[in-house]
Coordinates of C-alpha atoms in Angstrom, one line a residue:
M287 CA 27.1 -16.7 -25.0
S288 CA 27.9 -16.2 -28.7
T289 CA 30.7 -14.0 -30.0
S290 CA 28.2 -11.6 -31.6
E291 CA 26.3 -11.2 -28.3
A292 CA 29.5 -10.7 -26.4
A293 CA 30.4 -7.9 -28.9
V294 CA 27.0 -6.3 -28.4
R295 CA 27.3 -6.4 -24.6
E296 CA 30.8 -4.8 -24.8
R297 CA 29.5 -2.1 -27.2
L298 CA 26.6 -1.2 -24.9
T299 CA 28.7 -1.3 -21.8
R300 CA 31.2 1.1 -23.4
A301 CA 28.5 3.5 -24.4
L302 CA 27.0 3.4 -20.9
Q303 CA 30.4 4.1 -19.3
E304 CA 31.7 6.7 -21.7
R305 CA 28.5 8.5 -22.5
D306 CA 26.6 8.1 -19.3
E307 CA 25.8 11.8 -18.9
E308 CA 24.6 12.1 -22.5
I309 CA 22.3 9.0 -22.1
A310 CA 20.9 10.3 -18.8
D311 CA 20.2 13.8 -20.2
R312 CA 18.5 12.3 -23.3
W313 CA 16.4 9.9 -21.3
V314 CA 15.2 12.7 -19.0
E315 CA 14.5 14.9 -22.1
L316 CA 12.5 12.1 -23.7
Q317 CA 10.3 11.6 -20.7
M318 CA 9.5 15.2 -20.5
E319 CA 8.9 15.6 -24.2
Q320 CA 6.6 12.6 -24.4
A321 CA 4.6 13.6 -21.4
L322 CA 5.3 10.4 -19.6
L323 CA 5.0 11.8 -16.1
D324 CA 1.5 13.1 -15.1
T325 CA 3.1 13.8 -11.8
D326 CA 5.1 16.6 -10.0
I327 CA 8.3 14.6 -10.2
G328 CA 11.0 17.2 -11.0
E329 CA 13.9 17.1 -13.5
A330 CA 16.4 16.6 -10.7
E331 CA 14.7 13.5 -9.4
L332 CA 14.4 12.1 -13.0
R333 CA 18.2 12.6 -13.4
E334 CA 18.8 10.7 -10.2
E335 CA 16.7 7.8 -11.5
A336 CA 18.5 7.9 -14.8
D337 CA 22.0 7.9 -13.2
A338 CA 21.0 5.0 -10.9
L339 CA 19.6 2.9 -13.7
I340 CA 22.5 3.5 -16.1
E341 CA 25.0 2.7 -13.4
A342 CA 23.2 -0.5 -12.6
L343 CA 23.0 -1.6 -16.2
V344 CA 26.8 -1.9 -16.5
P345 CA 27.3 -4.8 -14.1
G346 CA 24.2 -6.5 -15.5
L347 CA 25.7 -6.5 -19.0
Q348 CA 29.1 -7.6 -17.7
S349 CA 27.6 -10.5 -15.6
G350 CA 27.2 -12.9 -18.5
V351 CA 23.6 -13.7 -17.3
P352 CA 21.3 -14.5 -20.3
V353 CA 19.8 -11.3 -21.6
D354 CA 16.2 -12.2 -20.5
R355 CA 17.3 -12.5 -16.9
V356 CA 19.8 -9.6 -16.6
V357 CA 17.2 -7.3 -15.0
T358 CA 15.8 -9.8 -12.6
S359 CA 19.1 -11.4 -11.6
T360 CA 21.2 -8.2 -11.1
P361 CA 20.3 -6.9 -7.6
G362 CA 21.3 -3.3 -8.2
L363 CA 19.4 -3.2 -11.6
H364 CA 16.3 -4.9 -10.2
E365 CA 16.3 -2.4 -7.2
A366 CA 16.7 0.6 -9.5
V367 CA 13.7 -0.5 -11.6
V368 CA 11.5 -1.4 -8.6
G369 CA 12.4 1.9 -6.8
L370 CA 11.6 3.9 -9.9
S371 CA 8.2 2.2 -10.2
M372 CA 7.3 2.6 -6.6
R373 CA 8.1 6.3 -6.6
R374 CA 5.9 6.8 -9.7
A375 CA 3.1 4.8 -8.0
R376 CA 3.3 7.0 -4.9
A377 CA 3.3 10.1 -7.1
G378 CA 0.2 9.0 -8.9
A379 CA 1.6 8.3 -12.4
T380 CA -0.2 5.6 -14.5
P381 CA 1.3 2.2 -14.8
T382 CA 1.5 2.6 -18.6
A383 CA 3.3 5.9 -18.3
T384 CA 5.7 4.3 -15.8
S385 CA 6.5 1.4 -18.1
L386 CA 6.9 3.6 -21.1
A387 CA 9.3 5.9 -19.2
V388 CA 11.5 2.9 -18.5
L389 CA 11.4 1.8 -22.2
A390 CA 12.3 5.3 -23.3
I391 CA 15.9 4.7 -22.3
K392 CA 16.2 2.5 -25.4
E393 CA 16.2 5.5 -27.7
A394 CA 18.7 7.3 -25.6
L395 CA 21.1 4.3 -25.4
L396 CA 20.8 3.5 -29.1
K397 CA 21.7 7.1 -30.0
A398 CA 24.8 6.8 -27.9
V399 CA 25.8 3.6 -29.7
Q400 CA 25.3 5.3 -33.0
R401 CA 28.1 7.7 -32.1
D402 CA 30.6 4.7 -32.0
T403 CA 29.4 2.8 -35.1
R404 CA 27.4 3.3 -38.3
D405 CA 27.4 -0.3 -39.3
A406 CA 23.8 -1.3 -39.9
E407 CA 24.3 -4.9 -38.7
E408 CA 25.9 -3.8 -35.5
L409 CA 23.2 -1.2 -34.8
F410 CA 20.5 -3.8 -35.6
A411 CA 22.1 -6.4 -33.3
S412 CA 22.4 -3.7 -30.5
A413 CA 18.7 -2.7 -31.0
V414 CA 17.5 -6.3 -30.8
F415 CA 19.6 -6.9 -27.6
M416 CA 18.3 -3.7 -26.0
N417 CA 14.7 -4.6 -26.8
R418 CA 15.1 -8.0 -25.1
L419 CA 16.9 -6.5 -22.1
L420 CA 14.7 -3.5 -21.5
D421 CA 11.4 -5.1 -22.3
V422 CA 11.9 -7.1 -19.2
A423 CA 12.6 -3.9 -17.3
G424 CA 9.4 -2.4 -18.7
A425 CA 7.3 -5.4 -17.6
L426 CA 8.9 -5.4 -14.2
S427 CA 8.1 -1.7 -13.7
F428 CA 4.5 -2.3 -14.7
E429 CA 4.1 -5.3 -12.3
T430 CA 5.8 -3.4 -9.5
Y431 CA 3.7 -0.4 -10.0
V432 CA 0.5 -2.4 -9.9
E433 CA 1.6 -4.3 -6.7
G434 CA 2.8 -1.0 -5.2
R435 CA -0.5 0.8 -5.9
E436 CA -2.5 -2.1 -4.4
E437 CA -0.4 -2.0 -1.3
I438 CA -0.8 1.8 -1.0
I439 CA -4.6 1.4 -1.5
R440 CA -4.7 -1.4 1.2
R441 CA -2.7 0.8 3.6
Q442 CA -5.0 3.8 3.0
S443 CA -8.1 1.6 3.4
Q444 CA -6.7 0.3 6.7
Q445 CA -6.0 3.9 7.9
L446 CA -9.5 5.0 6.9
M447 CA -11.0 1.9 8.6
E448 CA -9.1 2.7 11.8
Q449 CA -10.2 6.3 11.7
S450 CA -13.8 5.3 11.1
T451 CA -13.8 3.1 14.2
P452 CA -12.4 5.3 17.0
V453 CA -12.4 4.2 20.6
V454 CA -13.9 6.9 22.8
R455 CA -13.4 7.3 26.6
L456 CA -16.9 8.1 27.9
W457 CA -16.3 7.8 31.6
R458 CA -13.6 6.8 34.0
Q459 CA -12.8 3.1 32.9
V460 CA -15.7 3.2 30.4
L461 CA -14.9 3.1 26.7
A462 CA -17.2 3.1 23.6
V463 CA -16.8 2.2 20.0
P464 CA -19.4 3.9 17.7
L465 CA -19.8 1.7 14.6
I466 CA -21.1 3.2 11.4
G467 CA -21.7 1.1 8.3
T468 CA -21.2 -2.5 7.6
L469 CA -19.3 -4.7 10.0
D470 CA -17.4 -7.2 8.0
T471 CA -14.5 -9.5 9.0
A472 CA -11.7 -7.0 8.2
R473 CA -13.4 -4.2 10.1
T474 CA -14.2 -6.5 13.0
Q475 CA -10.5 -7.3 13.4
V476 CA -9.6 -3.6 13.4
V477 CA -12.4 -2.8 16.0
M478 CA -11.2 -5.7 18.1
E479 CA -7.5 -4.7 18.0
N480 CA -8.2 -1.0 18.7
L481 CA -10.7 -1.8 21.5
L482 CA -8.5 -4.3 23.3
Q483 CA -5.5 -2.0 23.1
A484 CA -7.6 0.8 24.6
I485 CA -8.9 -1.4 27.4
Q486 CA -5.3 -2.2 28.3
D487 CA -4.2 1.5 28.0
H488 CA -7.1 2.9 30.0
E489 CA -7.5 0.0 32.4
A490 CA -11.2 0.0 31.3
L491 CA -13.8 -2.2 33.1
V492 CA -16.6 -1.7 30.6
A493 CA -16.7 -1.4 26.8
I494 CA -19.7 -0.2 25.0
I495 CA -20.2 -1.2 21.3
D496 CA -22.7 1.2 19.8
I497 CA -24.4 -0.1 16.6
T498 CA -26.7 2.9 16.1
G499 CA -25.0 3.5 12.8
V500 CA -25.1 -0.1 11.6
P501 CA -27.9 -0.3 9.0
T502 CA -28.7 -4.0 9.5
V503 CA -27.7 -6.9 11.7
D504 CA -27.6 -10.3 10.1
T505 CA -26.1 -13.6 11.2
A506 CA -22.6 -12.6 10.1
V507 CA -22.7 -9.2 11.9
A508 CA -24.0 -10.9 15.0
Q509 CA -21.1 -13.4 14.9
H510 CA -18.6 -10.5 14.5
L511 CA -20.2 -8.8 17.5
M512 CA -20.0 -12.0 19.6
Q513 CA -16.3 -12.4 18.7
T514 CA -15.6 -8.8 19.8
V515 CA -17.6 -9.3 23.1
N516 CA -15.8 -12.5 23.9
A517 CA -12.4 -10.9 23.3
V518 CA -13.4 -8.0 25.6
R519 CA -14.4 -10.4 28.3
L520 CA -11.1 -12.2 28.0
M521 CA -9.5 -8.9 28.8
G522 CA -11.5 -8.9 32.1
A523 CA -13.9 -6.2 31.0
D524 CA -17.7 -6.2 30.7
C525 CA -19.4 -5.4 27.4
V526 CA -22.6 -3.6 26.6
I527 CA -24.1 -3.3 23.1
S528 CA -26.1 -0.1 22.5
G529 CA -28.2 1.2 19.6
V530 CA -30.5 -1.8 19.4
R531 CA -33.4 -0.3 17.5
P532 CA -36.8 -2.0 17.1
S533 CA -36.1 -3.0 13.6
I534 CA -32.8 -4.6 14.6
A535 CA -34.3 -6.3 17.6
Q536 CA -37.0 -7.8 15.3
T537 CA -34.4 -9.0 12.8
I538 CA -32.3 -10.6 15.5
A539 CA -35.4 -12.4 16.9
Q540 CA -36.5 -13.6 13.4
L541 CA -33.0 -14.9 12.7
G542 CA -32.9 -16.8 16.0
I543 CA -29.7 -15.1 16.9
D544 CA -29.0 -15.6 20.6
L545 CA -27.6 -12.4 22.3
S546 CA -29.0 -13.3 25.7
T547 CA -25.6 -13.5 27.2
I548 CA -24.8 -9.9 26.2
L549 CA -26.2 -6.8 28.0
T550 CA -28.0 -4.6 25.4
R551 CA -29.5 -1.2 25.6
A552 CA -31.5 1.0 23.2
T553 CA -29.4 4.1 23.4
L554 CA -25.8 5.1 24.2
A555 CA -27.0 7.0 27.2
D556 CA -28.8 3.9 28.6
A557 CA -25.6 1.9 28.0
L558 CA -23.5 4.4 29.9
A559 CA -25.9 4.3 32.8
A560 CA -25.7 0.5 32.8
A561 CA -21.9 0.6 32.6
I562 CA -21.7 2.8 35.6
K563 CA -24.0 0.4 37.5
L564 CA -21.7 -2.5 36.5
M565 CA -18.8 -0.7 38.1
D566 CA -20.9 0.1 41.2
G567 CA -19.7 3.7 40.8
P568 CA -21.6 7.0 41.2
G569 CA -23.8 8.3 38.4
P570 CA -23.1 11.1 36.0
D571 CA -24.3 13.6 38.7
G572 CA -22.2 12.1 41.4
D573 CA -19.0 13.3 43.0
E574 CA -16.8 11.5 40.6
G575 CA -17.8 13.6 37.7
D576 CA -14.3 14.9 37.3
G577 CA -13.1 11.4 36.4
R578 CA -14.5 11.6 32.9

């Protein structure tokens, strides 16, 4: 580390320690003035973020780590930037606004440095150092935001997928999964996990997979159905596929898909009747009606 860089680090560290409240106030003010939020994040939360980031900058500057690695190599500073970005992502701010919000601290910090020196060379050196330091923070916040939003979207998609494939208890020890829409690999996995868990929870003997809402059945969909049926059988339960419409039956026959080992029915009602026969139990009008 050169003597000039050491002097810049010392100057910035002193400003952060002695004028922390001033820097935090100015940073919050800049974010609100420049409309960098687009969210309902309040001033109090902004101040907490500012205090955390300013506090984390001090050990980063004192560490002696090369300026380009200060943000990524200082745990507290890295955590402060990542936490800020994730909060903005959850609040719905844009990645650009999030990155610019982090970069806005440059102006607040430089203004604090100007109170200690008016020397042009010192101010220029401080500005260059801050750019190198905080540009990394801005890039990290942008990257974290994008990854965070992708994770949020994946989690929401998973939740929607689970909600769109409910397992319904039709009868005592008879479950059904009404499928609507395309059955792809990801959804098959969700269906399988939910159904197998429900079979265990309800001690089910028969599971009905209703494909009335599935628009088409091709080779891939048929394979997904077979996987689910095989998994159900491994749990010791029988499986019935209902909702096999004439068009689907014709497509399956034309594709040469072999579903001969699977019990199929045209309607959910027919499948329920078949399920009850499989259990050798009474029909819907029998004495066991209260078991539903």
